[in-house]
């Protein structure tokens, strides 16, 4: 019988065999593990997915670009959107990268309470990334140390990995994103005063778009995180980018706020390719969390028009 105590280091579920550790507390009256993840399974998923998402635009993003093209009235913006969809077609058919900046690799594993995660589940990820980038001939973009040694690692590693427990049983989801430098450079974290409120968040998002969108290859997908702490709010915004464009937030208040932000962002007129037009962003996705009474953390994570992401269900793998 497997039990799942909460690990005191980092709050991540750690799993053990109750026959070997009979004195361990059994939470929730005992929990049967239904899924086991291994580092090999995670690494294989990363290795197989990287070449595909480097070259194939997600279907929801391509559909949004096509809708934008059909709706756009600015000739220059229409030409940008036409070229973006044509670029996506060529990349898919010729198996070449959507963008020369093939990004850093972000890996986020979500696990339910009945998922066994023994040891370092990310142990094989860096090797998988290095193999995938070498074999697919993708650009290596990672330096050894941001401050002291900016020599290229020549493997596009390390990958940036994190794990998140979730409430739903049976969940073993691997989120993977190749994040370009231009879109990350256009992102920001701001610690607003609590009194700034909803309008202060809108104003900061719009200001960020006006100042930085041109460097992030619009039309954008904008991830917004509100809440948590300085070091966590960026993760909220980044995970928001994983939600499909045609999937609004599950609660009505957040969904309405996403629609408001999208309208305000598109009203800036930055447009596709920053050449004007009605489609500065394809979507704005928002994640919220609790926070300190004296704080209003805000993160804005820009996703470019070639946003490269995938979610892989490892539960049945």
GROMACS .gro file of N, CA and C in nm, residues 28-153:
model
  378
   28UNK      N    1  -0.570   1.153   0.476
   28UNK     CA    2  -0.700   1.133   0.415
   28UNK      C    3  -0.749   0.989   0.431
   29UNK      N    4  -0.705   0.924   0.543
   29UNK     CA    5  -0.752   0.789   0.567
   29UNK      C    6  -0.688   0.686   0.476
   30UNK      N    7  -0.578   0.721   0.410
   30UNK     CA    8  -0.512   0.629   0.319
   30UNK      C    9  -0.542   0.665   0.176
   31UNK      N   10  -0.441   0.653   0.090
   31UNK     CA   11  -0.460   0.692  -0.049
   31UNK      C   12  -0.391   0.591  -0.139
   32UNK      N   13  -0.465   0.529  -0.227
   32UNK     CA   14  -0.409   0.431  -0.317
   32UNK      C   15  -0.350   0.502  -0.439
   33UNK      N   16  -0.224   0.472  -0.469
   33UNK     CA   17  -0.160   0.532  -0.584
   33UNK      C   18  -0.205   0.461  -0.711
   34UNK      N   19  -0.260   0.536  -0.805
   34UNK     CA   20  -0.311   0.475  -0.927
   34UNK      C   21  -0.220   0.495  -1.046
   35UNK      N   22  -0.126   0.591  -1.039
   35UNK     CA   23  -0.038   0.624  -1.150
   35UNK      C   24   0.104   0.639  -1.096
   36UNK      N   25   0.199   0.585  -1.169
   36UNK     CA   26   0.339   0.604  -1.132
   36UNK      C   27   0.412   0.674  -1.247
   37UNK      N   28   0.476   0.784  -1.215
   37UNK     CA   29   0.560   0.854  -1.311
   37UNK      C   30   0.705   0.820  -1.284
   38UNK      N   31   0.784   0.813  -1.388
   38UNK     CA   32   0.927   0.791  -1.374
   38UNK      C   33   1.001   0.901  -1.449
   39UNK      N   34   1.126   0.919  -1.414
   39UNK     CA   35   1.206   1.019  -1.484
   39UNK      C   36   1.221   0.982  -1.631
   40UNK      N   37   1.224   0.853  -1.661
   40UNK     CA   38   1.236   0.809  -1.800
   40UNK      C   39   1.112   0.848  -1.880
   41UNK      N   40   0.994   0.832  -1.819
   41UNK     CA   41   0.870   0.867  -1.889
   41UNK      C   42   0.863   1.017  -1.917
   42UNK      N   43   0.901   1.097  -1.819
   42UNK     CA   44   0.898   1.243  -1.837
   42UNK      C   45   1.000   1.284  -1.943
   43UNK      N   46   1.121   1.231  -1.935
   43UNK     CA   47   1.226   1.267  -2.031
   43UNK      C   48   1.186   1.228  -2.173
   44UNK      N   49   1.126   1.112  -2.189
   44UNK     CA   50   1.086   1.067  -2.323
   44UNK      C   51   0.981   1.160  -2.381
   45UNK      N   52   0.886   1.203  -2.297
   45UNK     CA   53   0.783   1.295  -2.345
   45UNK      C   54   0.844   1.428  -2.388
   46UNK      N   55   0.941   1.477  -2.312
   46UNK     CA   56   1.010   1.602  -2.348
   46UNK      C   57   1.084   1.585  -2.481
   47UNK      N   58   1.157   1.475  -2.493
   47UNK     CA   59   1.236   1.448  -2.614
   47UNK      C   60   1.148   1.441  -2.738
   48UNK      N   61   1.035   1.375  -2.728
   48UNK     CA   62   0.948   1.357  -2.845
   48UNK      C   63   0.872   1.485  -2.881
   49UNK      N   64   0.845   1.569  -2.781
   49UNK     CA   65   0.759   1.686  -2.804
   49UNK      C   66   0.834   1.806  -2.857
   50UNK      N   67   0.958   1.825  -2.817
   50UNK     CA   68   1.032   1.945  -2.855
   50UNK      C   69   1.039   1.966  -3.007
   51UNK      N   70   1.082   1.867  -3.086
   51UNK     CA   71   1.090   1.892  -3.231
   51UNK      C   72   0.955   1.925  -3.294
   52UNK      N   73   0.848   1.867  -3.239
   52UNK     CA   74   0.715   1.893  -3.295
   52UNK      C   75   0.671   2.036  -3.267
   53UNK      N   76   0.681   2.081  -3.142
   53UNK     CA   77   0.628   2.214  -3.113
   53UNK      C   78   0.720   2.324  -3.165
   54UNK      N   79   0.847   2.293  -3.192
   54UNK     CA   80   0.935   2.391  -3.254
   54UNK      C   81   0.892   2.422  -3.396
   55UNK      N   82   0.823   2.327  -3.460
   55UNK     CA   83   0.791   2.341  -3.603
   55UNK      C   84   0.642   2.350  -3.632
   56UNK      N   85   0.557   2.313  -3.538
   56UNK     CA   86   0.413   2.308  -3.564
   56UNK      C   87   0.341   2.403  -3.467
   57UNK      N   88   0.281   2.507  -3.523
   57UNK     CA   89   0.206   2.602  -3.440
   57UNK      C   90   0.084   2.532  -3.381
   58UNK      N   91   0.055   2.552  -3.252
   58UNK     CA   92  -0.065   2.489  -3.194
   58UNK      C   93  -0.190   2.524  -3.274
   59UNK      N   94  -0.280   2.429  -3.285
   59UNK     CA   95  -0.399   2.446  -3.369
   59UNK      C   96  -0.484   2.565  -3.325
   60UNK      N   97  -0.493   2.589  -3.193
   60UNK     CA   98  -0.576   2.699  -3.145
   60UNK      C   99  -0.515   2.834  -3.181
   61UNK      N  100  -0.381   2.842  -3.183
   61UNK     CA  101  -0.315   2.967  -3.220
   61UNK      C  102  -0.330   2.993  -3.370
   62UNK      N  103  -0.312   2.889  -3.450
   62UNK     CA  104  -0.329   2.904  -3.595
   62UNK      C  105  -0.471   2.945  -3.628
   63UNK      N  106  -0.570   2.885  -3.563
   63UNK     CA  107  -0.709   2.922  -3.588
   63UNK      C  108  -0.735   3.067  -3.549
   64UNK      N  109  -0.673   3.113  -3.441
   64UNK     CA  110  -0.691   3.251  -3.398
   64UNK      C  111  -0.627   3.348  -3.498
   65UNK      N  112  -0.512   3.312  -3.551
   65UNK     CA  113  -0.449   3.396  -3.654
   65UNK      C  114  -0.536   3.404  -3.779
   66UNK      N  115  -0.596   3.293  -3.817
   66UNK     CA  116  -0.682   3.291  -3.935
   66UNK      C  117  -0.809   3.375  -3.913
   67UNK      N  118  -0.864   3.369  -3.791
   67UNK     CA  119  -0.980   3.453  -3.760
   67UNK      C  120  -0.942   3.600  -3.763
   68UNK      N  121  -0.826   3.631  -3.707
   68UNK     CA  122  -0.780   3.770  -3.708
   68UNK      C  123  -0.763   3.822  -3.850
   69UNK      N  124  -0.708   3.739  -3.937
   69UNK     CA  125  -0.692   3.778  -4.078
   69UNK      C  126  -0.827   3.806  -4.143
   70UNK      N  127  -0.926   3.721  -4.114
   70UNK     CA  128  -1.059   3.739  -4.172
   70UNK      C  129  -1.127   3.867  -4.122
   71UNK      N  130  -1.096   3.907  -3.997
   71UNK     CA  131  -1.162   4.022  -3.937
   71UNK      C  132  -1.087   4.153  -3.961
   72UNK      N  133  -0.957   4.144  -3.985
   72UNK     CA  134  -0.873   4.264  -3.991
   72UNK      C  135  -0.906   4.350  -4.114
   73UNK      N  136  -0.905   4.483  -4.095
   73UNK     CA  137  -0.933   4.576  -4.203
   73UNK      C  138  -0.810   4.655  -4.248
   74UNK      N  139  -0.705   4.656  -4.166
   74UNK     CA  140  -0.584   4.727  -4.203
   74UNK      C  141  -0.504   4.645  -4.305
   75UNK      N  142  -0.474   4.701  -4.422
   75UNK     CA  143  -0.400   4.625  -4.524
   75UNK      C  144  -0.264   4.576  -4.474
   76UNK      N  145  -0.193   4.662  -4.401
   76UNK     CA  146  -0.061   4.620  -4.353
   76UNK      C  147  -0.073   4.507  -4.252
   77UNK      N  148  -0.169   4.518  -4.160
   77UNK     CA  149  -0.188   4.412  -4.061
   77UNK      C  150  -0.232   4.283  -4.128
   78UNK      N  151  -0.319   4.292  -4.228
   78UNK     CA  152  -0.362   4.172  -4.300
   78UNK      C  153  -0.243   4.101  -4.366
   79UNK      N  154  -0.151   4.180  -4.420
   79UNK     CA  155  -0.034   4.118  -4.483
   79UNK      C  156   0.054   4.049  -4.380
   80UNK      N  157   0.070   4.111  -4.263
   80UNK     CA  158   0.146   4.046  -4.155
   80UNK      C  159   0.080   3.914  -4.117
   81UNK      N  160  -0.051   3.917  -4.096
   81UNK     CA  161  -0.123   3.796  -4.057
   81UNK      C  162  -0.117   3.689  -4.166
   82UNK      N  163  -0.123   3.731  -4.291
   82UNK     CA  164  -0.111   3.634  -4.401
   82UNK      C  165   0.026   3.569  -4.398
   83UNK      N  166   0.130   3.648  -4.376
   83UNK     CA  167   0.265   3.593  -4.373
   83UNK      C  168   0.284   3.500  -4.253
   84UNK      N  169   0.224   3.533  -4.140
   84UNK     CA  170   0.236   3.447  -4.022
   84UNK      C  171   0.171   3.311  -4.046
   85UNK      N  172   0.054   3.310  -4.108
   85UNK     CA  173  -0.012   3.182  -4.136
   85UNK      C  174   0.065   3.104  -4.244
   86UNK      N  175   0.121   3.176  -4.341
   86UNK     CA  176   0.201   3.110  -4.443
   86UNK      C  177   0.329   3.052  -4.382
   87UNK      N  178   0.390   3.126  -4.292
   87UNK     CA  179   0.508   3.077  -4.220
   87UNK      C  180   0.476   2.949  -4.143
   88UNK      N  181   0.359   2.947  -4.078
   88UNK     CA  182   0.319   2.828  -4.003
   88UNK      C  183   0.303   2.708  -4.096
   89UNK      N  184   0.247   2.731  -4.214
   89UNK     CA  185   0.229   2.622  -4.310
   89UNK      C  186   0.364   2.568  -4.357
   90UNK      N  187   0.455   2.658  -4.393
   90UNK     CA  188   0.587   2.615  -4.441
   90UNK      C  189   0.662   2.539  -4.332
   91UNK      N  190   0.659   2.592  -4.209
   91UNK     CA  191   0.729   2.526  -4.099
   91UNK      C  192   0.675   2.385  -4.076
   92UNK      N  193   0.544   2.372  -4.078
   92UNK     CA  194   0.482   2.240  -4.057
   92UNK      C  195   0.517   2.144  -4.169
   93UNK      N  196   0.506   2.188  -4.293
   93UNK     CA  197   0.527   2.097  -4.406
   93UNK      C  198   0.674   2.064  -4.429
   94UNK      N  199   0.763   2.160  -4.404
   94UNK     CA  200   0.906   2.138  -4.428
   94UNK      C  201   0.983   2.097  -4.304
   95UNK      N  202   0.912   2.088  -4.190
   95UNK     CA  203   0.975   2.047  -4.064
   95UNK      C  204   1.093   2.137  -4.028
   96UNK      N  205   1.068   2.268  -4.036
   96UNK     CA  206   1.167   2.367  -3.996
   96UNK      C  207   1.108   2.452  -3.884
   97UNK      N  208   1.192   2.515  -3.803
   97UNK     CA  209   1.140   2.592  -3.689
   97UNK      C  210   1.051   2.708  -3.732
   98UNK      N  211   0.948   2.733  -3.652
   98UNK     CA  212   0.859   2.846  -3.674
   98UNK      C  213   0.934   2.978  -3.661
   99UNK      N  214   1.035   2.980  -3.575
   99UNK     CA  215   1.113   3.101  -3.548
   99UNK      C  216   1.257   3.061  -3.525
  100UNK      N  217   1.349   3.147  -3.566
  100UNK     CA  218   1.491   3.116  -3.546
  100UNK      C  219   1.528   3.112  -3.398
  101UNK      N  220   1.453   3.183  -3.313
  101UNK     CA  221   1.474   3.177  -3.169
  101UNK      C  222   1.394   3.059  -3.115
  102UNK      N  223   1.460   2.946  -3.097
  102UNK     CA  224   1.390   2.826  -3.051
  102UNK      C  225   1.383   2.816  -2.899
  103UNK      N  226   1.424   2.922  -2.831
  103UNK     CA  227   1.386   2.943  -2.692
  103UNK      C  228   1.457   2.863  -2.585
  104UNK      N  229   1.420   2.894  -2.462
  104UNK     CA  230   1.454   2.811  -2.348
  104UNK      C  231   1.342   2.711  -2.328
  105UNK      N  232   1.373   2.601  -2.262
  105UNK     CA  233   1.275   2.494  -2.241
  105UNK      C  234   1.219   2.504  -2.100
  106UNK      N  235   1.088   2.521  -2.091
  106UNK     CA  236   1.018   2.526  -1.963
  106UNK      C  237   0.932   2.400  -1.951
  107UNK      N  238   0.950   2.328  -1.840
  107UNK     CA  239   0.879   2.203  -1.815
  107UNK      C  240   0.805   2.217  -1.683
  108UNK      N  241   0.674   2.196  -1.687
  108UNK     CA  242   0.592   2.206  -1.565
  108UNK      C  243   0.510   2.078  -1.553
  109UNK      N  244   0.529   2.007  -1.444
  109UNK     CA  245   0.458   1.882  -1.420
  109UNK      C  246   0.351   1.904  -1.314
  110UNK      N  247   0.226   1.873  -1.350
  110UNK     CA  248   0.115   1.878  -1.256
  110UNK      C  249   0.076   1.736  -1.218
  111UNK      N  250   0.068   1.710  -1.087
  111UNK     CA  251   0.037   1.575  -1.041
  111UNK      C  252  -0.077   1.577  -0.940
  112UNK      N  253  -0.166   1.481  -0.953
  112UNK     CA  254  -0.276   1.466  -0.859
  112UNK      C  255  -0.232   1.392  -0.734
  113UNK      N  256  -0.321   1.384  -0.633
  113UNK     CA  257  -0.284   1.324  -0.505
  113UNK      C  258  -0.261   1.174  -0.511
  114UNK      N  259  -0.302   1.107  -0.617
  114UNK     CA  260  -0.284   0.963  -0.629
  114UNK      C  261  -0.174   0.926  -0.728
  115UNK      N  262  -0.082   1.020  -0.754
  115UNK     CA  263   0.025   0.997  -0.850
  115UNK      C  264   0.156   0.976  -0.774
  116UNK      N  265   0.223   0.867  -0.804
  116UNK     CA  266   0.350   0.835  -0.742
  116UNK      C  267   0.463   0.901  -0.821
  117UNK      N  268   0.543   0.983  -0.752
  117UNK     CA  269   0.655   1.053  -0.816
  117UNK      C  270   0.781   1.021  -0.737
  118UNK      N  271   0.847   0.911  -0.767
  118UNK     CA  272   0.964   0.872  -0.688
  118UNK      C  273   1.090   0.945  -0.731
  119UNK      N  274   1.170   0.990  -0.635
  119UNK     CA  275   1.299   1.050  -0.665
  119UNK      C  276   1.291   1.178  -0.745
  120UNK      N  277   1.397   1.206  -0.822
  120UNK     CA  278   1.403   1.326  -0.904
  120UNK      C  279   1.340   1.295  -1.039
  121UNK      N  280   1.216   1.334  -1.054
  121UNK     CA  281   1.143   1.301  -1.176
  121UNK      C  282   1.196   1.375  -1.298
  122UNK      N  283   1.275   1.480  -1.278
  122UNK     CA  284   1.332   1.556  -1.388
  122UNK      C  285   1.477   1.515  -1.420
  123UNK      N  286   1.522   1.404  -1.365
  123UNK     CA  287   1.663   1.367  -1.377
  123UNK      C  288   1.709   1.352  -1.522
  124UNK      N  289   1.621   1.307  -1.611
  124UNK     CA  290   1.662   1.285  -1.749
  124UNK      C  291   1.626   1.396  -1.845
  125UNK      N  292   1.570   1.506  -1.794
  125UNK     CA  293   1.517   1.610  -1.883
  125UNK      C  294   1.628   1.681  -1.959
  126UNK      N  295   1.736   1.718  -1.892
  126UNK     CA  296   1.842   1.792  -1.962
  126UNK      C  297   1.903   1.711  -2.075
  127UNK      N  298   1.925   1.583  -2.053
  127UNK     CA  299   1.978   1.498  -2.160
  127UNK      C  300   1.878   1.490  -2.276
  128UNK      N  301   1.750   1.480  -2.243
  128UNK     CA  302   1.646   1.473  -2.347
  128UNK      C  303   1.643   1.603  -2.428
  129UNK      N  304   1.655   1.716  -2.360
  129UNK     CA  305   1.656   1.845  -2.429
  129UNK      C  306   1.777   1.855  -2.521
  130UNK      N  307   1.894   1.820  -2.471
  130UNK     CA  308   2.015   1.828  -2.552
  130UNK      C  309   2.004   1.741  -2.676
  131UNK      N  310   1.953   1.619  -2.662
  131UNK     CA  311   1.938   1.529  -2.777
  131UNK      C  312   1.838   1.585  -2.877
  132UNK      N  313   1.725   1.633  -2.826
  132UNK     CA  314   1.621   1.684  -2.915
  132UNK      C  315   1.669   1.805  -2.994
  133UNK      N  316   1.738   1.897  -2.928
  133UNK     CA  317   1.786   2.017  -2.997
  133UNK      C  318   1.895   1.983  -3.098
  134UNK      N  319   1.983   1.890  -3.064
  134UNK     CA  320   2.089   1.851  -3.157
  134UNK      C  321   2.031   1.780  -3.278
  135UNK      N  322   1.944   1.684  -3.255
  135UNK     CA  323   1.891   1.605  -3.366
  135UNK      C  324   1.797   1.686  -3.456
  136UNK      N  325   1.723   1.779  -3.397
  136UNK     CA  326   1.632   1.862  -3.477
  136UNK      C  327   1.700   1.986  -3.531
  137UNK      N  328   1.828   2.003  -3.498
  137UNK     CA  329   1.908   2.118  -3.543
  137UNK      C  330   1.843   2.250  -3.505
  138UNK      N  331   1.805   2.259  -3.379
  138UNK     CA  332   1.746   2.381  -3.326
  138UNK      C  333   1.855   2.468  -3.264
  139UNK      N  334   1.833   2.597  -3.266
  139UNK     CA  335   1.934   2.690  -3.214
  139UNK      C  336   1.952   2.673  -3.064
  140UNK      N  337   2.077   2.672  -3.019
  140UNK     CA  338   2.108   2.667  -2.876
  140UNK      C  339   2.114   2.810  -2.824
  141UNK      N  340   2.037   2.839  -2.718
  141UNK     CA  341   2.021   2.979  -2.676
  141UNK      C  342   2.050   3.003  -2.528
  142UNK      N  343   2.102   2.903  -2.456
  142UNK     CA  344   2.121   2.916  -2.312
  142UNK      C  345   2.268   2.941  -2.280
  143UNK      N  346   2.294   3.039  -2.193
  143UNK     CA  347   2.431   3.067  -2.148
  143UNK      C  348   2.452   3.008  -2.009
  144UNK      N  349   2.580   2.986  -1.975
  144UNK     CA  350   2.613   2.913  -1.852
  144UNK      C  351   2.574   2.987  -1.726
  145UNK      N  352   2.597   3.118  -1.725
  145UNK     CA  353   2.565   3.197  -1.607
  145UNK      C  354   2.530   3.338  -1.653
  146UNK      N  355   2.414   3.385  -1.609
  146UNK     CA  356   2.363   3.513  -1.660
  146UNK      C  357   2.459   3.628  -1.630
  147UNK      N  358   2.533   3.620  -1.519
  147UNK     CA  359   2.619   3.731  -1.478
  147UNK      C  360   2.766   3.705  -1.506
  148UNK      N  361   2.814   3.586  -1.472
  148UNK     CA  362   2.958   3.564  -1.469
  148UNK      C  363   3.015   3.487  -1.589
  149UNK      N  364   2.933   3.413  -1.660
  149UNK     CA  365   2.986   3.334  -1.772
  149UNK      C  366   2.878   3.319  -1.878
  150UNK      N  367   2.877   3.408  -1.975
  150UNK     CA  368   2.775   3.407  -2.077
  150UNK      C  369   2.816   3.327  -2.201
  151UNK      N  370   2.899   3.225  -2.178
  151UNK     CA  371   2.932   3.131  -2.285
  151UNK      C  372   2.812   3.038  -2.306
  152UNK      N  373   2.786   3.004  -2.431
  152UNK     CA  374   2.674   2.916  -2.464
  152UNK      C  375   2.700   2.776  -2.410
  153UNK      N  376   2.599   2.714  -2.350
  153UNK     CA  377   2.615   2.577  -2.299
  153UNK      C  378   2.624   2.476  -2.412
   0.00000   0.00000   0.00000
